[in-house]
Amino acid sequence: MSTTLSLTRPDDWHLHLRDGDALRAVLPHSARQFARAIVMPNLRPPVTTTALALDYRRRILDARPHEGPGADFQPLMTLYLTDRTPPDEMRRAREAGIVALKLYPAGATTNSDAGVTDLRKTYATLEAMQREGLLLLVHGEVTDADIDLFDREAVFIERVMQPLRRDFPELKVVFEHLTTREGAQYVQAADRYTAATLTPQHLLYNRNAIFLNGLQPHLYCLPVLKGEEHRRALVQAAVSGHPRFFLGTDSAPHAAALKEQAGGHAGCYSALSALELYAEVFDAAGALDKLEAFASFHGADFYGLPRNRGTVTLKREPWQLPQTVPFGEATLKPLRGGETLAWRVVQ
Ligand code: DOR
Ligand code: ZN
């Protein structure tokens, strides 16, 4: 059984870095493992314009370690799509190096109040994105009150993805943090313009984990974890070698106190040990040989960006993840905090 595994440096195709002290606390964790990351725009206020994204990019670059691992980390910037995003902003965005826009259905998740209320309102902007080669990253859940929370993704496929694909066949769309068998089947059957990211928590846990041994607020994220048959379908998709499934942690830090209160916030913080957690999933499936393409090739290829140079090395070596890490004035509880992990990144 191999004990070390060297991979081309991976990228994280879905990451929340926040801002200010929080940004400075979490950025080094991602930068140590990943060469690049797609940075989510759901700040308060949201990153809705090229100018705001370029300012945010500067703050991220300033928060990087000055030397050593992570000093060359590159944030890939996104804009937050609203009902009123002007189509002519798309050319400016592309020229400034913005790679994608994020679709949050209004009310679907953290800081989504400014999100899209009806996709038809964005059609002129989607047309401009398709023309400019900007990607659309979707939080794939409907928010209608009559739809069961666990069915939100499956209904999104029918009500939003199908018309979107029909009307913008050459717009590249990433179905972010996929959580269901229906979603995996949809992406597998789609053409080369549709891909999906998979998070560590949706590959490792099913919804039972939220309720076992008392309520587990640190396993509450959106879209919420689904049943075991869905988790298995996601693992199958991840380890299949299919080029349109790739790594996107959705690492989403919230102060522990805000997750542990009534009305606790959604999001799992996985950046501290993301690659190790994916290695565990691929190892358990007997598919460590498929990890590199999933983590380091498929995303870059889909985005039309060069693959990274350099490598990271994972070692099969038990180590204990800290219970908490500092998060500005607060603390953060990482996914699996306090537990022993089987794999470790040793650079
Ligand atoms: O669990 C989540 N947390 N899901 C999201 O879509 C947003 C994220 C956050 O920003 O905290
Ligand atoms: Zn997210």
Coordinates of C-alpha atoms and ligand atoms in Angstrom, one line a residue:
M1 CA 0.0 0.0 0.0
S2 CA 1.6 3.3 -1.1
T3 CA 2.3 5.7 1.7
T4 CA 3.0 8.9 -0.2
L5 CA 1.2 10.4 -3.2
S6 CA 2.5 13.3 -5.2
L7 CA 0.0 15.3 -7.2
T8 CA 0.2 18.3 -9.5
R9 CA -0.7 21.3 -7.4
P10 CA -4.5 21.4 -7.1
D11 CA -7.0 24.2 -7.3
D12 CA -10.1 24.9 -5.2
W13 CA -12.9 25.8 -7.6
H14 CA -15.3 27.0 -4.9
L15 CA -14.1 28.9 -1.9
H16 CA -15.4 31.5 0.6
L17 CA -12.5 33.7 1.8
R18 CA -14.6 36.5 3.5
D19 CA -12.8 39.8 4.3
G20 CA -10.8 41.7 6.9
D21 CA -9.6 39.7 9.9
A22 CA -11.5 36.7 8.8
L23 CA -9.8 36.7 5.4
R24 CA -6.4 37.0 7.0
A25 CA -7.2 34.1 9.3
V26 CA -8.4 31.6 6.7
L27 CA -6.5 32.5 3.5
P28 CA -3.2 30.8 4.5
H29 CA -5.0 27.5 5.0
S30 CA -6.2 27.4 1.4
A31 CA -3.0 29.0 0.0
R32 CA -0.9 26.3 1.5
Q33 CA -2.7 23.5 -0.4
F34 CA -4.1 25.1 -3.5
A35 CA -2.4 27.1 -6.3
R36 CA -5.6 29.0 -7.2
A37 CA -9.2 29.3 -6.0
I38 CA -12.5 30.6 -7.3
V39 CA -13.4 33.1 -4.7
M40 CA -17.1 33.5 -3.9
P41 CA -18.6 37.0 -4.1
N42 CA -21.2 36.8 -1.2
L43 CA -19.6 39.4 1.0
R44 CA -21.7 42.1 2.7
P45 CA -22.3 44.1 0.5
P46 CA -21.9 41.6 -2.4
V47 CA -19.2 41.9 -5.0
T48 CA -21.4 43.0 -7.9
T49 CA -19.1 45.0 -10.1
T50 CA -15.7 44.6 -11.7
A51 CA -14.3 47.5 -9.6
L52 CA -15.4 45.9 -6.3
A53 CA -13.9 42.6 -7.4
L54 CA -10.6 44.2 -8.2
D55 CA -10.5 45.9 -4.8
Y56 CA -11.3 42.6 -3.1
R57 CA -8.6 40.8 -5.2
R58 CA -6.1 43.3 -3.9
R59 CA -7.1 42.7 -0.3
I60 CA -6.7 38.9 -0.9
L61 CA -3.3 39.3 -2.4
D62 CA -2.3 41.5 0.6
A63 CA -3.4 38.7 3.0
R64 CA -1.2 36.1 1.4
P65 CA 1.8 34.8 3.3
H66 CA 4.9 36.9 2.3
E67 CA 7.1 33.9 1.7
G68 CA 7.0 30.1 1.7
P69 CA 4.0 28.0 0.8
G70 CA 1.0 30.0 -0.4
A71 CA 3.0 33.2 -1.3
D72 CA 2.1 32.7 -4.9
F73 CA -1.6 31.8 -4.4
Q74 CA -3.8 33.2 -7.1
P75 CA -7.4 34.2 -6.4
L76 CA -9.8 33.9 -9.4
M77 CA -12.5 36.5 -9.0
T78 CA -16.2 36.2 -9.5
L79 CA -19.1 38.7 -9.6
Y80 CA -22.4 38.3 -7.8
L81 CA -25.2 38.1 -10.4
T82 CA -28.3 40.2 -9.6
D83 CA -31.5 41.0 -11.4
R84 CA -29.9 44.2 -12.5
T85 CA -26.3 43.3 -13.5
P86 CA -25.7 45.3 -16.6
P87 CA -24.9 43.3 -19.7
D88 CA -22.2 45.8 -20.7
E89 CA -20.4 45.1 -17.4
M90 CA -19.5 41.6 -18.9
R91 CA -16.9 42.9 -21.3
R92 CA -15.2 45.0 -18.6
A93 CA -15.3 42.0 -16.3
R94 CA -13.6 39.7 -18.8
E95 CA -11.0 42.3 -19.7
A96 CA -10.2 42.7 -16.0
G97 CA -9.6 38.9 -15.6
I98 CA -12.9 38.1 -13.8
V99 CA -13.7 34.5 -14.7
A100 CA -17.3 33.9 -13.7
L101 CA -20.5 35.1 -12.2
K102 CA -22.3 33.4 -9.3
L103 CA -26.0 32.8 -9.4
Y104 CA -27.6 32.7 -6.0
P105 CA -31.3 32.3 -6.2
A106 CA -32.6 35.0 -3.8
G107 CA -33.0 33.6 -0.3
A108 CA -31.2 30.3 -1.0
T109 CA -28.2 30.8 1.4
T110 CA -25.8 33.2 3.3
N111 CA -26.0 36.7 1.9
S112 CA -28.2 35.8 -1.0
D113 CA -30.8 38.5 -0.4
A114 CA -29.5 40.4 -3.4
G115 CA -29.7 37.2 -5.5
V116 CA -31.7 36.6 -8.6
T117 CA -35.5 36.5 -8.2
D118 CA -36.3 35.3 -11.7
L119 CA -33.6 34.1 -14.1
R120 CA -35.4 35.7 -17.1
K121 CA -34.5 39.1 -15.7
T122 CA -30.8 38.2 -16.3
Y123 CA -31.1 36.9 -19.9
A124 CA -29.4 39.9 -21.5
T125 CA -26.5 39.5 -19.1
L126 CA -26.3 35.8 -19.6
E127 CA -26.2 36.4 -23.4
A128 CA -23.3 38.8 -22.8
M129 CA -21.5 36.3 -20.6
Q130 CA -21.9 33.6 -23.2
R131 CA -20.4 35.9 -25.8
E132 CA -17.5 37.0 -23.6
G133 CA -16.7 33.4 -22.3
L134 CA -17.5 34.1 -18.7
L135 CA -18.7 31.1 -16.7
L136 CA -21.9 30.9 -14.7
L137 CA -21.6 29.2 -11.3
V138 CA -24.9 28.2 -9.9
H139 CA -26.2 27.5 -6.4
G140 CA -28.6 24.9 -7.7
E141 CA -31.6 25.1 -5.4
V142 CA -35.1 26.5 -5.8
T143 CA -36.4 28.5 -2.8
D144 CA -40.1 28.1 -3.3
A145 CA -41.9 27.5 0.1
D146 CA -43.9 24.6 -1.3
I147 CA -40.8 22.6 -2.2
D148 CA -39.3 20.3 0.5
L149 CA -35.8 21.4 1.5
F150 CA -34.3 18.1 0.5
D151 CA -35.9 18.3 -3.0
R152 CA -34.6 21.8 -3.8
E153 CA -31.8 20.6 -6.0
A154 CA -33.8 18.1 -8.1
V155 CA -36.5 20.7 -8.7
F156 CA -33.8 23.2 -9.7
I157 CA -32.7 20.9 -12.5
E158 CA -36.2 20.9 -14.0
R159 CA -37.2 24.5 -13.4
V160 CA -33.9 26.3 -14.0
M161 CA -31.1 24.1 -15.5
Q162 CA -33.1 22.7 -18.3
P163 CA -34.4 26.1 -19.7
L164 CA -30.9 27.7 -19.0
R165 CA -29.2 25.0 -21.0
R166 CA -31.7 25.3 -23.8
D167 CA -31.5 29.1 -24.1
F168 CA -27.7 29.4 -23.6
P169 CA -26.2 26.2 -25.0
E170 CA -22.7 27.6 -25.1
L171 CA -22.6 29.2 -21.7
K172 CA -20.3 27.2 -19.5
V173 CA -22.2 26.4 -16.3
V174 CA -20.8 24.9 -13.1
F175 CA -23.4 23.2 -10.9
E176 CA -21.7 24.0 -7.6
H177 CA -21.6 21.8 -4.5
L178 CA -23.7 19.0 -6.1
T179 CA -25.6 17.0 -3.5
T180 CA -27.9 14.5 -5.2
R181 CA -28.0 11.5 -7.4
E182 CA -30.3 13.4 -9.8
G183 CA -27.7 16.2 -10.0
A184 CA -24.8 13.7 -10.7
Q185 CA -26.9 12.0 -13.4
Y186 CA -27.8 15.3 -15.0
V187 CA -24.2 16.5 -15.2
Q188 CA -23.0 13.1 -16.5
A189 CA -25.6 13.2 -19.3
A190 CA -25.0 16.9 -20.2
D191 CA -22.7 18.1 -22.9
R192 CA -19.3 19.6 -22.5
Y193 CA -20.6 23.0 -21.3
T194 CA -21.9 21.7 -18.0
A195 CA -19.7 20.6 -15.0
A196 CA -20.0 20.3 -11.3
T197 CA -18.0 20.7 -8.1
L198 CA -18.1 18.3 -5.2
T199 CA -17.4 19.2 -1.5
P200 CA -15.6 17.1 1.1
Q201 CA -18.6 17.2 3.4
H202 CA -21.1 15.9 0.8
L203 CA -18.7 13.1 -0.1
L204 CA -18.0 12.1 3.5
Y205 CA -21.3 12.4 5.3
N206 CA -25.0 11.8 4.8
R207 CA -27.8 13.7 6.5
N208 CA -27.9 11.3 9.5
A209 CA -24.6 12.8 10.7
I210 CA -26.3 16.1 11.4
F211 CA -28.6 14.5 14.0
L212 CA -26.4 11.8 15.6
N213 CA -25.1 12.2 19.2
G214 CA -27.1 15.5 19.5
L215 CA -27.5 18.2 16.9
Q216 CA -24.2 18.9 14.9
P217 CA -24.3 22.5 13.8
H218 CA -20.8 22.2 12.2
L219 CA -22.3 19.7 9.7
Y220 CA -25.0 22.2 8.7
C221 CA -24.3 23.7 5.3
L222 CA -26.3 24.6 2.2
P223 CA -27.3 22.7 0.2
V224 CA -27.9 20.5 3.2
L225 CA -26.4 17.0 3.3
K226 CA -28.6 14.4 1.7
G227 CA -29.3 10.6 2.2
E228 CA -26.8 7.9 1.8
E229 CA -27.8 6.9 -1.7
H230 CA -27.0 10.4 -2.8
R231 CA -23.7 10.5 -1.1
R232 CA -22.7 7.2 -2.8
A233 CA -23.7 8.6 -6.2
L234 CA -21.5 11.7 -5.6
V235 CA -18.5 9.5 -4.6
Q236 CA -19.1 7.4 -7.8
A237 CA -19.1 10.6 -9.9
A238 CA -15.9 11.9 -8.1
V239 CA -13.9 8.7 -8.5
S240 CA -15.2 7.9 -12.0
G241 CA -12.5 9.9 -13.8
H242 CA -15.3 11.9 -15.6
P243 CA -13.7 15.2 -16.7
R244 CA -16.6 17.4 -15.7
F245 CA -16.5 16.6 -12.0
F246 CA -13.9 18.5 -10.0
L247 CA -12.8 19.7 -6.6
G248 CA -14.6 22.7 -5.0
T249 CA -14.5 22.7 -1.2
D250 CA -17.2 25.4 -0.5
S251 CA -15.2 26.0 2.6
A252 CA -17.3 28.6 4.3
P253 CA -16.0 29.9 7.7
H254 CA -18.4 31.2 10.4
A255 CA -17.4 32.0 14.0
A256 CA -18.2 28.9 16.0
A257 CA -20.6 30.8 18.3
L258 CA -22.7 31.8 15.2
K259 CA -23.0 28.2 14.1
E260 CA -23.8 26.9 17.6
Q261 CA -26.6 29.4 18.4
A262 CA -30.3 29.1 17.5
G263 CA -30.6 30.1 13.9
G264 CA -27.0 28.8 13.4
H265 CA -25.2 29.8 10.2
A266 CA -24.7 27.4 7.3
G267 CA -21.3 26.4 6.1
C268 CA -18.5 23.9 6.8
Y269 CA -14.9 25.0 7.3
S270 CA -12.8 22.5 5.4
A271 CA -9.9 24.6 4.2
L272 CA -7.6 23.5 7.0
S273 CA -7.4 19.9 5.7
A274 CA -9.3 19.9 2.4
L275 CA -7.0 17.8 0.3
E276 CA -6.6 15.3 3.1
L277 CA -10.3 14.9 3.3
Y278 CA -10.6 14.3 -0.4
A279 CA -7.7 11.8 -0.2
E280 CA -9.7 9.9 2.4
V281 CA -12.7 9.7 0.2
F282 CA -10.7 8.5 -2.8
D283 CA -8.8 6.0 -0.7
A284 CA -11.9 4.5 0.8
A285 CA -13.2 4.0 -2.8
G286 CA -10.0 2.4 -3.9
A287 CA -9.4 5.2 -6.4
L288 CA -6.4 7.2 -5.2
D289 CA -5.2 7.0 -8.8
K290 CA -8.1 9.2 -9.8
L291 CA -7.5 12.0 -7.2
E292 CA -5.0 14.0 -9.2
A293 CA -7.2 14.5 -12.2
F294 CA -10.2 15.4 -10.0
A295 CA -8.1 17.9 -7.9
S296 CA -5.7 19.3 -10.4
F297 CA -6.8 18.8 -14.0
H298 CA -10.5 18.7 -14.6
G299 CA -11.3 22.1 -13.2
A300 CA -8.5 23.9 -15.1
D301 CA -9.4 22.2 -18.3
F302 CA -13.1 23.1 -17.9
Y303 CA -12.3 26.8 -17.1
G304 CA -9.9 26.9 -20.1
L305 CA -7.0 27.8 -17.8
P306 CA -3.5 26.2 -17.7
R307 CA -2.8 23.3 -15.4
N308 CA -0.5 24.1 -12.5
R309 CA 3.2 23.4 -12.3
G310 CA 4.7 22.0 -9.2
T311 CA 3.4 19.3 -6.9
V312 CA 2.1 18.7 -3.4
T313 CA 2.7 15.5 -1.5
L314 CA 0.3 13.6 0.6
K315 CA 1.5 11.1 3.2
R316 CA -0.4 8.4 4.9
E317 CA 0.3 9.5 8.4
P318 CA -2.2 9.9 11.2
W319 CA -2.4 13.4 12.7
Q320 CA -4.8 15.2 14.8
L321 CA -6.6 18.3 13.4
P322 CA -6.9 21.1 16.0
Q323 CA -10.4 21.5 17.6
T324 CA -10.4 25.2 16.8
V325 CA -8.4 27.8 15.0
P326 CA -8.3 31.6 15.5
F327 CA -10.8 33.6 13.4
G328 CA -10.1 37.3 14.1
E329 CA -11.6 37.9 17.6
A330 CA -13.5 34.6 17.4
T331 CA -12.7 31.0 16.8
L332 CA -13.5 28.6 14.0
K333 CA -14.3 24.9 14.3
P334 CA -12.9 23.1 11.3
L335 CA -14.7 20.1 9.7
R336 CA -13.3 17.1 11.6
G337 CA -11.7 19.4 14.2
G338 CA -10.1 17.4 17.1
E339 CA -10.3 14.1 15.0
T340 CA -7.5 12.1 13.6
L341 CA -7.0 12.2 9.8
A342 CA -5.3 9.4 7.9
W343 CA -3.6 11.6 5.2
R344 CA -1.4 14.7 5.6
V345 CA -0.1 17.2 3.2
V346 CA 3.7 17.4 3.6
Q347 CA 4.4 19.8 0.7
Ligands
DOR1 O1 -23.3 26.5 3.6 C1 -23.1 27.4 2.9 N1 -22.4 28.5 3.3 N2 -23.6 27.4 1.7 C2 -23.6 28.5 0.9 O2 -24.1 28.5 -0.2 C3 -23.0 29.8 1.4 C4 -22.0 29.5 2.4 C5 -21.5 30.7 3.2 O3 -21.2 31.7 2.5 O4 -21.4 30.7 4.4
ZN2 ZN -20.4 28.4 -1.4

